[in-house]
Tab-separated table of C-alpha atoms and ligand atoms in Angstrom:
chain	number	residue	atom	x	y	z
A	1	MET	CA	109.863	-36.178	-31.222
A	2	GLU	CA	109.803	-39.416	-29.263
A	3	ASN	CA	109.425	-42.748	-31.013
A	4	GLN	CA	106.397	-44.305	-29.340
A	5	SER	CA	105.911	-48.060	-29.470
A	6	ALA	CA	102.143	-48.451	-29.779
A	7	GLY	CA	101.956	-46.923	-33.284
A	8	ARG	CA	100.949	-43.545	-34.611
A	9	LEU	CA	97.544	-41.878	-34.268
A	10	VAL	CA	96.479	-39.027	-36.516
A	11	LEU	CA	94.225	-36.558	-34.722
A	12	VAL	CA	92.178	-34.293	-37.000
A	13	ILE	CA	91.289	-30.987	-35.377
A	14	PHE	CA	88.413	-28.602	-36.194
A	15	PRO	CA	89.734	-25.015	-35.998
A	16	LEU	CA	87.723	-23.617	-33.093
A	17	GLN	CA	89.081	-23.126	-29.579
A	18	GLY	CA	86.453	-25.351	-27.942
A	19	HIS	CA	87.291	-28.157	-30.410
A	20	THR	CA	91.073	-27.785	-30.582
A	21	THR	CA	91.579	-27.831	-26.795
A	22	PRO	CA	89.992	-31.234	-26.058
A	23	MET	CA	91.672	-32.817	-29.112
A	24	LEU	CA	95.121	-31.620	-28.004
A	25	GLN	CA	94.371	-32.833	-24.487
A	26	LEU	CA	93.332	-36.207	-25.878
A	27	GLY	CA	96.575	-36.305	-27.875
A	28	ASN	CA	98.544	-35.786	-24.675
A	29	VAL	CA	96.630	-38.478	-22.834
A	30	LEU	CA	97.148	-41.010	-25.652
A	31	HIS	CA	100.808	-40.027	-25.964
A	32	SER	CA	101.213	-40.966	-22.301
A	33	LYS	CA	99.718	-44.347	-23.231
A	34	GLY	CA	102.490	-45.015	-25.711
A	35	PHE	CA	101.138	-43.676	-29.018
A	36	ALA	CA	102.999	-41.310	-31.324
A	37	ILE	CA	100.739	-38.405	-32.263
A	38	THR	CA	100.314	-36.420	-35.476
A	39	ILE	CA	98.028	-33.408	-35.246
A	40	ALA	CA	96.352	-32.666	-38.592
A	41	HIS	CA	95.146	-29.075	-38.673
A	42	THR	CA	93.961	-26.340	-41.008
A	43	ARG	CA	95.806	-23.144	-41.881
A	44	PHE	CA	93.013	-21.323	-40.098
A	45	ASN	CA	93.541	-21.249	-36.291
A	46	PRO	CA	96.531	-23.613	-36.207
A	47	PRO	CA	97.765	-24.986	-32.862
A	48	ASN	CA	101.128	-23.737	-31.627
A	49	PRO	CA	103.657	-26.588	-32.178
A	50	SER	CA	106.110	-25.161	-29.628
A	51	ASN	CA	103.573	-25.932	-26.868
A	52	HIS	CA	103.558	-29.580	-27.955
A	53	PRO	CA	107.123	-30.557	-28.882
A	54	HIS	CA	106.290	-34.261	-28.543
A	55	PHE	CA	103.741	-34.158	-31.429
A	56	SER	CA	104.184	-34.033	-35.210
A	57	PHE	CA	102.009	-31.618	-37.147
A	58	LEU	CA	100.402	-31.993	-40.561
A	59	LEU	CA	99.016	-28.935	-42.339
A	60	LEU	CA	95.793	-29.543	-44.283
A	61	PRO	CA	95.639	-26.443	-46.493
A	62	ASP	CA	92.056	-25.189	-46.281
A	63	THR	CA	90.921	-22.250	-48.373
A	64	LEU	CA	89.100	-20.266	-45.681
A	65	PRO	CA	89.898	-16.568	-45.818
A	66	TYR	CA	92.686	-16.478	-43.253
A	67	SER	CA	93.026	-13.612	-40.823
A	68	GLU	CA	94.729	-13.210	-37.465
A	69	THR	CA	91.661	-11.574	-35.983
A	70	SER	CA	88.617	-13.271	-37.488
A	71	ALA	CA	88.688	-16.644	-35.854
A	72	THR	CA	85.237	-18.061	-36.318
A	73	PRO	CA	84.419	-20.442	-39.139
A	74	SER	CA	80.653	-20.614	-39.546
A	75	ILE	CA	78.333	-23.506	-40.218
A	76	TYR	CA	78.708	-22.637	-43.929
A	77	ASP	CA	82.475	-23.207	-43.755
A	78	VAL	CA	82.251	-26.746	-42.402
A	79	GLY	CA	81.502	-28.285	-45.825
A	80	ASN	CA	84.359	-26.345	-47.473
A	81	ILE	CA	86.875	-27.374	-44.833
A	82	ASN	CA	85.844	-31.003	-45.258
A	83	ARG	CA	86.221	-30.721	-49.025
A	84	ASP	CA	89.627	-28.959	-48.895
A	85	CYS	CA	91.260	-31.254	-46.362
A	86	HIS	CA	90.318	-34.601	-47.893
A	87	ALA	CA	93.072	-35.029	-50.519
A	88	PRO	CA	96.012	-33.829	-48.358
A	89	LEU	CA	95.107	-36.200	-45.529
A	90	GLN	CA	94.681	-39.111	-47.907
A	91	GLU	CA	98.048	-38.413	-49.570
A	92	PHE	CA	99.777	-38.249	-46.190
A	93	LEU	CA	98.306	-41.555	-45.068
A	94	GLU	CA	99.124	-43.310	-48.321
A	95	LEU	CA	102.748	-42.211	-47.990
A	96	GLN	CA	102.797	-43.152	-44.325
A	97	LYS	CA	101.605	-46.660	-45.213
A	98	GLN	CA	104.914	-47.232	-46.935
A	99	THR	CA	106.992	-46.254	-43.887
A	100	ALA	CA	108.646	-48.473	-41.305
A	101	ASP	CA	106.444	-50.736	-39.198
A	102	SER	CA	107.288	-48.888	-36.009
A	103	ASP	CA	105.687	-45.694	-37.311
A	104	GLN	CA	102.547	-47.155	-38.847
A	105	VAL	CA	99.340	-45.167	-38.452
A	106	VAL	CA	97.059	-47.309	-36.299
A	107	GLY	CA	94.032	-45.046	-36.315
A	108	ILE	CA	92.467	-41.673	-37.033
A	109	ILE	CA	90.680	-39.746	-34.348
A	110	TYR	CA	88.703	-36.924	-35.889
A	111	ASP	CA	86.537	-34.114	-34.616
A	112	ALA	CA	82.869	-34.824	-35.422
A	113	LEU	CA	82.842	-31.726	-37.675
A	114	MET	CA	85.772	-33.124	-39.728
A	115	TYR	CA	83.697	-36.021	-41.009
A	116	PHE	CA	85.713	-36.332	-44.256
A	117	ALA	CA	88.368	-38.098	-42.179
A	118	ALA	CA	86.107	-41.154	-41.749
A	119	THR	CA	85.976	-41.597	-45.527
A	120	VAL	CA	89.758	-41.281	-45.751
A	121	ALA	CA	90.257	-43.811	-42.951
A	122	ASP	CA	87.895	-46.234	-44.690
A	123	HIS	CA	89.889	-45.880	-47.891
A	124	ILE	CA	93.182	-46.566	-46.095
A	125	LYS	CA	91.508	-49.300	-44.007
A	126	ILE	CA	92.398	-48.100	-40.549
A	127	PRO	CA	90.103	-47.576	-37.533
A	128	ARG	CA	88.325	-44.215	-37.385
A	129	LEU	CA	87.237	-42.901	-34.028
A	130	VAL	CA	85.248	-39.731	-33.602
A	131	LEU	CA	85.812	-37.233	-30.801
A	132	MET	CA	82.579	-35.453	-29.959
A	133	THR	CA	83.667	-32.327	-28.136
A	134	SER	CA	80.303	-31.586	-26.504
A	135	SER	CA	78.258	-33.464	-23.954
A	136	ALA	CA	76.585	-36.822	-24.572
A	137	SER	CA	73.250	-35.109	-23.894
A	138	PHE	CA	73.879	-32.655	-26.722
A	139	ASP	CA	74.897	-35.443	-29.104
A	140	GLN	CA	71.729	-37.253	-28.210
A	141	THR	CA	69.702	-34.284	-29.513
A	142	PHE	CA	71.279	-34.898	-32.942
A	143	VAL	CA	69.830	-38.381	-32.875
A	144	THR	CA	66.396	-37.282	-31.705
A	145	ILE	CA	65.760	-34.078	-33.685
A	146	PRO	CA	65.837	-35.765	-37.129
A	147	ARG	CA	63.516	-38.448	-35.722
A	148	LEU	CA	61.044	-35.828	-34.448
A	149	LEU	CA	61.196	-34.019	-37.774
A	150	ALA	CA	60.510	-37.207	-39.696
A	151	GLN	CA	57.499	-37.897	-37.443
A	152	GLY	CA	56.245	-34.332	-37.959
A	153	SER	CA	56.346	-33.765	-34.184
A	154	PHE	CA	58.941	-30.993	-34.084
A	155	PRO	CA	57.012	-27.826	-33.193
A	156	PHE	CA	58.003	-24.580	-34.869
A	157	GLU	CA	55.568	-22.384	-32.869
A	158	ASP	CA	56.833	-20.214	-30.001
A	159	SER	CA	53.948	-21.374	-27.789
A	160	LYS	CA	55.493	-24.874	-27.596
A	161	LEU	CA	58.986	-23.770	-26.612
A	162	HIS	CA	58.541	-24.710	-22.952
A	163	ASP	CA	57.077	-28.149	-23.715
A	164	PRO	CA	59.219	-31.162	-22.814
A	165	VAL	CA	60.910	-32.893	-25.742
A	166	PRO	CA	59.791	-36.523	-26.056
A	167	GLN	CA	62.769	-38.906	-25.499
A	168	LEU	CA	65.014	-36.088	-24.282
A	169	ASN	CA	63.937	-35.565	-20.690
A	170	PRO	CA	64.605	-33.020	-19.093
A	171	LEU	CA	65.111	-30.843	-22.185
A	172	ARG	CA	62.447	-28.438	-23.418
A	173	PHE	CA	62.140	-27.415	-27.065
A	174	LYS	CA	63.701	-24.085	-26.127
A	175	ASP	CA	66.877	-25.934	-25.059
A	176	LEU	CA	67.413	-27.591	-28.440
A	177	PRO	CA	70.299	-26.557	-30.703
A	178	VAL	CA	68.155	-25.401	-33.608
A	179	PRO	CA	68.375	-21.598	-33.762
A	180	LYS	CA	65.358	-19.836	-35.252
A	181	GLU	CA	67.531	-17.486	-37.347
A	182	ASN	CA	69.138	-20.198	-39.453
A	183	MET	CA	66.935	-23.172	-38.762
A	184	VAL	CA	66.873	-24.371	-42.363
A	185	GLU	CA	70.674	-24.355	-42.698
A	186	THR	CA	71.094	-26.058	-39.331
A	187	LEU	CA	68.638	-28.794	-40.248
A	188	GLN	CA	70.319	-29.317	-43.617
A	189	PHE	CA	73.661	-29.495	-41.868
A	190	LEU	CA	72.313	-32.018	-39.351
A	191	ASP	CA	71.025	-34.099	-42.210
A	192	THR	CA	74.360	-34.132	-44.085
A	193	ALA	CA	76.399	-34.771	-40.955
A	194	SER	CA	74.148	-37.637	-39.827
A	195	LYS	CA	74.473	-39.376	-43.224
A	196	LEU	CA	78.236	-39.219	-42.969
A	197	LYS	CA	78.457	-40.796	-39.540
A	198	SER	CA	80.438	-43.950	-39.927
A	199	PHE	CA	82.865	-44.540	-37.102
A	200	SER	CA	84.437	-47.451	-35.265
A	201	ALA	CA	83.990	-45.813	-31.864
A	202	ILE	CA	83.006	-42.583	-30.127
A	203	ILE	CA	85.148	-40.689	-27.628
A	204	LEU	CA	83.525	-38.184	-25.285
A	205	ASN	CA	84.971	-35.711	-22.819
A	206	THR	CA	82.435	-36.662	-20.182
A	207	ILE	CA	81.995	-38.809	-17.111
A	208	ASP	CA	79.596	-41.649	-16.371
A	209	CYS	CA	78.295	-40.055	-13.180
A	210	LEU	CA	77.176	-36.924	-15.069
A	211	GLU	CA	75.442	-38.364	-18.106
A	212	GLU	CA	74.700	-42.021	-17.564
A	213	SER	CA	71.336	-42.090	-19.320
A	214	SER	CA	72.439	-40.107	-22.402
A	215	LEU	CA	75.557	-42.251	-22.705
A	216	PHE	CA	73.477	-45.394	-22.595
A	217	GLN	CA	71.162	-44.078	-25.299
A	218	LEU	CA	74.047	-43.016	-27.555
A	219	GLN	CA	75.529	-46.474	-27.236
A	220	GLU	CA	72.169	-48.062	-28.086
A	221	HIS	CA	71.773	-45.859	-31.133
A	222	TYR	CA	75.231	-46.044	-32.693
A	223	LYS	CA	76.035	-49.620	-31.685
A	224	VAL	CA	79.753	-48.872	-31.395
A	225	PRO	CA	81.874	-48.547	-28.242
A	226	VAL	CA	81.457	-45.190	-26.490
A	227	PHE	CA	84.550	-44.192	-24.487
A	228	ARG	CA	83.910	-41.499	-21.868
A	229	ILE	CA	87.197	-40.203	-20.648
A	230	GLY	CA	86.537	-36.855	-19.047
A	231	PRO	CA	87.536	-34.499	-17.756
A	232	LEU	CA	90.319	-34.260	-20.345
A	233	SER	CA	91.432	-31.028	-18.695
A	234	LYS	CA	92.318	-33.081	-15.601
A	235	LEU	CA	93.826	-36.064	-17.396
A	236	ALA	CA	96.106	-34.052	-19.676
A	237	PRO	CA	99.129	-32.072	-18.522
A	238	ALA	CA	98.535	-28.323	-18.159
A	239	LEU	CA	99.906	-27.195	-21.521
A	240	SER	CA	98.483	-24.062	-23.096
A	241	THR	CA	96.078	-24.707	-25.964
A	242	SER	CA	94.815	-21.108	-26.276
A	243	PHE	CA	94.733	-19.269	-29.603
A	244	ILE	CA	94.875	-15.951	-27.719
A	245	LYS	CA	97.660	-15.000	-25.307
A	246	GLU	CA	96.593	-15.585	-21.701
A	247	GLU	CA	96.959	-12.658	-19.266
A	248	THR	CA	98.586	-14.566	-16.430
A	249	SER	CA	99.065	-11.428	-14.329
A	250	CYS	CA	95.477	-11.797	-13.083
A	251	ILE	CA	96.641	-14.640	-10.825
A	252	ALA	CA	98.576	-12.126	-8.688
A	253	TRP	CA	95.342	-10.108	-8.302
A	254	LEU	CA	93.432	-13.285	-7.351
A	255	ASN	CA	96.055	-14.081	-4.700
A	256	ASP	CA	94.999	-10.897	-2.866
A	257	GLN	CA	91.285	-11.770	-2.738
A	258	ALA	CA	89.411	-13.549	0.047
A	259	ALA	CA	88.581	-17.249	-0.309
A	260	LYS	CA	85.550	-18.001	-2.555
A	261	SER	CA	84.812	-14.279	-2.973
A	262	VAL	CA	85.533	-13.762	-6.695
A	263	LEU	CA	83.069	-14.214	-9.529
A	264	TYR	CA	84.882	-15.247	-12.717
A	265	VAL	CA	83.045	-14.116	-15.867
A	266	SER	CA	83.735	-15.462	-19.345
A	267	ARG	CA	81.632	-16.232	-22.392
A	268	GLY	CA	84.209	-18.392	-24.170
A	269	SER	CA	85.675	-18.028	-27.619
A	270	LEU	CA	82.549	-17.600	-29.774
A	271	ALA	CA	79.675	-15.882	-27.960
A	272	VAL	CA	79.116	-12.244	-28.836
A	273	SER	CA	77.133	-9.473	-27.194
A	274	ASP	CA	76.059	-5.998	-28.158
A	275	GLU	CA	77.152	-2.727	-26.592
A	276	LYS	CA	74.061	-2.513	-24.392
A	277	GLU	CA	74.667	-5.995	-22.968
A	278	LEU	CA	78.277	-5.095	-22.219
A	279	ALA	CA	77.213	-1.945	-20.383
A	280	GLU	CA	74.481	-3.776	-18.420
A	281	THR	CA	76.971	-6.492	-17.493
A	282	PHE	CA	79.398	-3.875	-16.244
A	283	TRP	CA	76.800	-2.147	-14.069
A	284	GLY	CA	75.453	-5.464	-12.778
A	285	LEU	CA	78.966	-6.491	-11.731
A	286	ALA	CA	79.800	-3.075	-10.311
A	287	ASN	CA	76.546	-2.827	-8.311
A	288	SER	CA	76.780	-6.361	-6.929
A	289	GLY	CA	79.599	-5.329	-4.588
A	290	GLN	CA	81.328	-8.658	-5.322
A	291	PRO	CA	84.951	-8.934	-6.540
A	292	PHE	CA	85.055	-10.072	-10.174
A	293	LEU	CA	87.472	-11.133	-12.874
A	294	TRP	CA	85.866	-10.499	-16.255
A	295	VAL	CA	87.122	-11.716	-19.645
A	296	VAL	CA	86.042	-9.449	-22.495
A	297	ARG	CA	87.425	-11.086	-25.625
A	298	PRO	CA	88.493	-8.507	-28.237
A	299	GLY	CA	85.928	-8.499	-31.040
A	300	SER	CA	83.229	-10.112	-28.869
A	301	VAL	CA	81.158	-6.914	-28.640
A	302	SER	CA	79.565	-6.028	-31.964
A	303	GLY	CA	80.495	-2.524	-33.005
A	304	SER	CA	83.431	-2.271	-30.561
A	305	GLU	CA	87.012	-3.389	-30.521
A	306	TRP	CA	87.077	-3.999	-26.806
A	307	THR	CA	85.598	-2.092	-23.834
A	308	GLU	CA	85.230	1.394	-25.372
A	309	VAL	CA	81.517	1.554	-24.491
A	310	LEU	CA	82.165	1.329	-20.764
A	311	PRO	CA	82.091	4.596	-18.797
A	312	ARG	CA	85.396	6.476	-19.134
A	313	ASP	CA	85.969	6.287	-15.398
A	314	PHE	CA	85.118	2.584	-15.148
A	315	LYS	CA	88.440	1.800	-13.464
A	316	GLU	CA	87.698	4.314	-10.690
A	317	ILE	CA	84.153	2.946	-10.306
A	318	ILE	CA	85.316	-0.617	-9.670
A	319	GLY	CA	88.665	0.230	-8.056
A	320	GLU	CA	90.647	-2.804	-6.914
A	321	ARG	CA	87.477	-4.876	-6.692
A	322	GLY	CA	87.282	-5.836	-10.344
A	323	LEU	CA	89.649	-6.796	-13.144
A	324	ILE	CA	88.922	-6.932	-16.870
A	325	VAL	CA	91.209	-8.974	-19.139
A	326	LYS	CA	91.210	-9.997	-22.795
A	327	TRP	CA	91.858	-13.711	-22.266
A	328	ALA	CA	92.637	-15.574	-19.072
A	329	PRO	CA	94.334	-18.792	-17.932
A	330	GLN	CA	90.878	-20.189	-17.203
A	331	LYS	CA	91.747	-23.589	-15.767
A	332	GLU	CA	94.167	-22.025	-13.295
A	333	ILE	CA	91.566	-19.435	-12.330
A	334	LEU	CA	88.822	-21.962	-11.695
A	335	ALA	CA	91.231	-23.957	-9.523
A	336	HIS	CA	92.142	-20.865	-7.460
A	337	SER	CA	90.828	-20.771	-3.893
A	338	ALA	CA	89.620	-17.151	-4.284
A	339	VAL	CA	87.099	-18.099	-6.996
A	340	GLY	CA	83.606	-18.796	-5.668
A	341	GLY	CA	81.491	-18.673	-8.826
A	342	PHE	CA	81.637	-18.712	-12.608
A	343	TRP	CA	79.252	-16.723	-14.795
A	344	SER	CA	79.513	-18.691	-18.017
A	345	HIS	CA	78.007	-19.182	-21.461
A	346	CYS	CA	78.039	-22.921	-20.611
A	347	GLY	CA	80.419	-24.118	-23.331
A	348	TRP	CA	81.177	-27.775	-22.656
A	349	ASN	CA	84.887	-27.282	-21.918
A	350	SER	CA	84.166	-24.449	-19.510
A	351	THR	CA	81.477	-26.522	-17.839
A	352	MET	CA	83.758	-29.519	-17.362
A	353	GLU	CA	86.529	-27.261	-16.077
A	354	SER	CA	84.163	-25.625	-13.564
A	355	LEU	CA	82.637	-28.912	-12.376
A	356	SER	CA	86.129	-30.380	-11.968
A	357	GLU	CA	86.955	-27.589	-9.511
A	358	GLY	CA	83.631	-27.571	-7.655
A	359	VAL	CA	82.734	-24.044	-8.788
A	360	PRO	CA	78.962	-23.289	-9.064
A	361	MET	CA	77.769	-21.274	-12.046
A	362	ILE	CA	75.510	-18.562	-13.352
A	363	CYS	CA	74.340	-19.774	-16.740
A	364	SER	CA	73.684	-17.517	-19.716
A	365	PRO	CA	73.782	-19.833	-22.731
A	366	GLN	CA	73.647	-18.373	-26.210
A	367	PHE	CA	73.429	-21.158	-28.786
A	368	LEU	CA	73.962	-24.800	-29.755
A	369	ASP	CA	75.148	-27.087	-26.962
A	370	GLN	CA	75.217	-24.237	-24.449
A	371	LYS	CA	71.456	-24.374	-23.876
A	372	VAL	CA	71.447	-28.123	-23.375
A	373	THR	CA	74.311	-27.850	-20.892
A	374	ALA	CA	72.642	-24.969	-19.045
A	375	ARG	CA	69.551	-27.134	-18.560
A	376	TYR	CA	71.658	-29.909	-17.053
A	377	LEU	CA	73.577	-27.491	-14.825
A	378	THR	CA	70.461	-25.852	-13.453
A	379	TYR	CA	67.922	-28.670	-13.421
A	380	VAL	CA	69.786	-31.992	-13.235
A	381	TRP	CA	73.056	-31.376	-11.387
A	382	GLU	CA	71.616	-28.279	-9.625
A	383	VAL	CA	74.933	-26.470	-9.492
A	384	GLY	CA	73.942	-23.482	-11.609
A	385	LEU	CA	71.269	-20.835	-11.762
A	386	GLU	CA	69.883	-19.554	-15.008
A	387	LEU	CA	70.100	-15.868	-15.757
A	388	ASP	CA	66.889	-14.454	-17.228
A	389	ASP	CA	66.891	-14.016	-20.991
A	390	VAL	CA	66.851	-10.244	-20.476
A	391	LEU	CA	70.372	-9.141	-19.588
A	392	ASP	CA	69.706	-6.091	-17.442
A	393	ARG	CA	71.741	-4.776	-14.542
A	394	GLN	CA	69.142	-5.568	-11.862
A	395	ASN	CA	68.805	-9.180	-12.994
A	396	ILE	CA	72.555	-9.552	-13.115
A	397	GLU	CA	73.107	-8.010	-9.690
A	398	ARG	CA	70.374	-10.200	-8.159
A	399	SER	CA	71.811	-13.384	-9.711
A	400	ILE	CA	75.326	-12.573	-8.517
A	401	ARG	CA	74.103	-12.091	-4.955
A	402	ARG	CA	72.072	-15.316	-5.130
A	403	LEU	CA	75.103	-17.302	-6.225
A	404	MET	CA	77.873	-15.671	-4.231
A	405	THR	CA	76.270	-14.820	-0.891
A	406	GLY	CA	72.780	-16.394	-0.770
A	407	ARG	CA	71.716	-19.670	0.860
A	408	GLU	CA	70.752	-21.091	-2.531
A	409	GLY	CA	74.259	-20.382	-3.877
A	410	ASN	CA	75.786	-22.013	-0.851
A	411	GLU	CA	73.742	-25.161	-1.428
A	412	MET	CA	74.848	-25.204	-5.058
A	413	ARG	CA	78.462	-24.854	-3.927
A	414	GLN	CA	78.072	-27.864	-1.609
A	415	ARG	CA	76.637	-29.930	-4.472
A	416	ALA	CA	79.413	-28.723	-6.793
A	417	ILE	CA	82.034	-29.815	-4.263
A	418	LYS	CA	80.422	-33.275	-4.061
A	419	LEU	CA	80.490	-33.519	-7.855
A	420	LYS	CA	84.136	-32.503	-7.871
A	421	GLN	CA	84.876	-35.357	-5.456
A	422	MET	CA	83.040	-37.828	-7.705
A	423	ILE	CA	84.931	-36.516	-10.727
A	424	ASN	CA	88.236	-36.930	-8.904
A	425	VAL	CA	87.349	-40.536	-8.113
A	426	SER	CA	86.500	-41.211	-11.783
A	427	ILE	CA	90.051	-40.461	-12.931
A	428	LEU	CA	91.790	-42.501	-10.234
A	429	LYS	CA	92.752	-46.147	-10.717
A	430	GLY	CA	89.533	-48.164	-10.976
A	431	GLY	CA	87.391	-45.063	-11.665
A	432	SER	CA	85.073	-44.894	-14.683
A	433	SER	CA	87.172	-42.488	-16.803
A	434	PHE	CA	90.393	-44.284	-15.877
A	435	ASN	CA	88.897	-47.613	-16.965
A	436	SER	CA	87.353	-46.179	-20.112
A	437	LEU	CA	90.707	-44.721	-21.157
A	438	ASN	CA	92.332	-48.120	-20.740
A	439	ASP	CA	89.486	-49.667	-22.755
A	440	LEU	CA	90.084	-47.088	-25.497
A	441	THR	CA	93.787	-47.918	-25.653
A	442	GLU	CA	93.005	-51.628	-25.774
A	443	PHE	CA	90.383	-51.017	-28.476
A	444	ILE	CA	92.816	-49.190	-30.776
A	445	LEU	CA	95.413	-51.909	-30.394
A	446	THR	CA	92.957	-54.747	-30.855
A	447	GLU	CA	91.487	-53.150	-34.002
A	448	ASN	CA	94.963	-53.247	-35.497
A	449	LEU	CA	95.836	-56.804	-34.593
A	450	PRO	CA	95.958	-59.544	-37.163
A	451	PRO	CA	93.297	-62.177	-36.365
A	452	ASN	CA	94.253	-64.674	-33.585
A	453	LYS	CA	96.636	-62.344	-31.762
A	454	SER	CA	95.678	-60.986	-28.352
A	455	SER	CA	96.338	-57.370	-27.373
A	456	SER	CA	98.535	-58.544	-24.465
A	457	GLU	CA	100.959	-59.766	-27.122
A	458	SER	CA	100.793	-56.379	-28.783
A	459	LYS	CA	103.210	-53.474	-28.910
A	460	LEU	CA	101.827	-51.646	-25.891
A	461	GLY	CA	103.908	-53.160	-23.112
A	462	ASP	CA	103.994	-51.551	-19.685
A	463	ASN	CA	102.277	-48.317	-20.563
A	464	PHE	CA	98.876	-49.909	-20.310
B	1	LIG	N1	89.219	-20.112	-22.195
B	1	LIG	C1	90.445	-19.636	-21.731
B	1	LIG	N2	90.527	-18.326	-21.363
B	1	LIG	C2	89.473	-17.474	-21.421
B	1	LIG	C3	88.231	-17.977	-21.874
B	1	LIG	C4	88.142	-19.306	-22.241
B	1	LIG	O1	91.424	-20.381	-21.656
B	1	LIG	O2	89.648	-16.316	-21.096
B	1	LIG	C5	89.157	-21.530	-22.607
B	1	LIG	C6	88.357	-22.349	-21.632
B	1	LIG	O3	89.199	-22.802	-20.585
B	1	LIG	C7	87.808	-23.463	-22.519
B	1	LIG	C8	87.749	-22.839	-23.899
B	1	LIG	O4	88.492	-21.625	-23.847
B	1	LIG	O5	88.708	-24.561	-22.514
B	1	LIG	C9	86.344	-22.477	-24.335
B	1	LIG	O6	85.681	-23.636	-24.699
B	1	LIG	P1	84.133	-23.835	-24.378
B	1	LIG	O7	83.767	-25.175	-24.888
B	1	LIG	O8	83.872	-23.593	-22.955
B	1	LIG	O9	83.415	-22.672	-25.153
B	1	LIG	P2	83.484	-22.132	-26.663
B	1	LIG	O10	84.607	-21.187	-26.709
B	1	LIG	O11	83.661	-23.321	-27.567
B	1	LIG	O12	82.163	-21.469	-26.835
């Protein structure tokens, strides 16, 4: 492990793929800015240290039932994880306080779901920055929903689902992250989490040009600096952050496909479907006539281990035109010239990865931030089309043709390519993400300075 000169940052990860990836990427970006990095993680879904030899790792022993195959903590587990991890992190930081000056912890950056870390940082008296791993627009809903509830203007009737949400244009009530099935628990969770929000700054994996208005409103609400330093997938080196082994052999198959002809299909690390949806998806893909690369995550189809419900001769039906894998090197795939579209659940990381490569999308969001993001993709940035709620083979086939070969899809592709160019500019010298990252580095150093000392006299040197 390198001895970095700007001090040590402790990054506290929440154990889901979509949360771990951006935090590890952020760690890499800040390491390149001169900070030493400690990754604090649970026993459940730990990162693989051998992929990050330049980091230190700190185990926070949670008491979640640990299993190699069940990798999804639920909303009910969040409180337990926060309770379990508090004391070990505090002990580590108290010990660390007594170490040499050169290895002092200069800040904690914690996932928004690991809110206990803010209390620990307060106790130790070091800056606490929160990484919100979703979009600014999603985070804004967490500000507005409690307000609407308090005013009694949050409708619970189905007839109001298509109404616009006041203060959240262009979202409709149906786009909000409050699922009907566990609405009470979600609202209670929102309430607890909002009371515990006490941070020195917010970090977001987003870009000014995508979410200017939401970013402005978040800043107005929280009154702390908001650093928007996306896309982290572009700023960080291409190290694997996957919990599941990536099937890299699919790249050889992609190399044989025509430019922009392949539809990449993935629903991320959490979304699940039933056997009927899997079968309809298969027939929709098969009947579309379009080449496809389809990720079916083991365990993502209720009642099945993997693809057992597909017709026995499914390989003969699709021939060389389609490939099904368990987990893919997604960033590499989206950057491949053969990929012309992405059918996605609209997780924020997937969305940022697709926008960064100029790939238009078919959107089938399932829950939480996915619906908010789908609304932005289809209605604001106009680089995605929404798949009807009913997942049947005709709908799927029609949507694939619209995206991959229709005029509408072509227009979306042109807009996606323009967005990609804007995103590329944002990470270059003088671009918004580039500047915001420098501001973040400066902020951490300044927060740690004794009064009357400027950050240019600080430990950062030439890295900045
Ligand atoms: N991912 C991957 N291979 C796959 C499917 C997904 O590497 O086969 C990665 C993807 O690149 C993204 C992450 O898993 O970085 C999924 O995060 P996202 O926020 O999109 O969705 P979530 O899994 O949290 O629903």
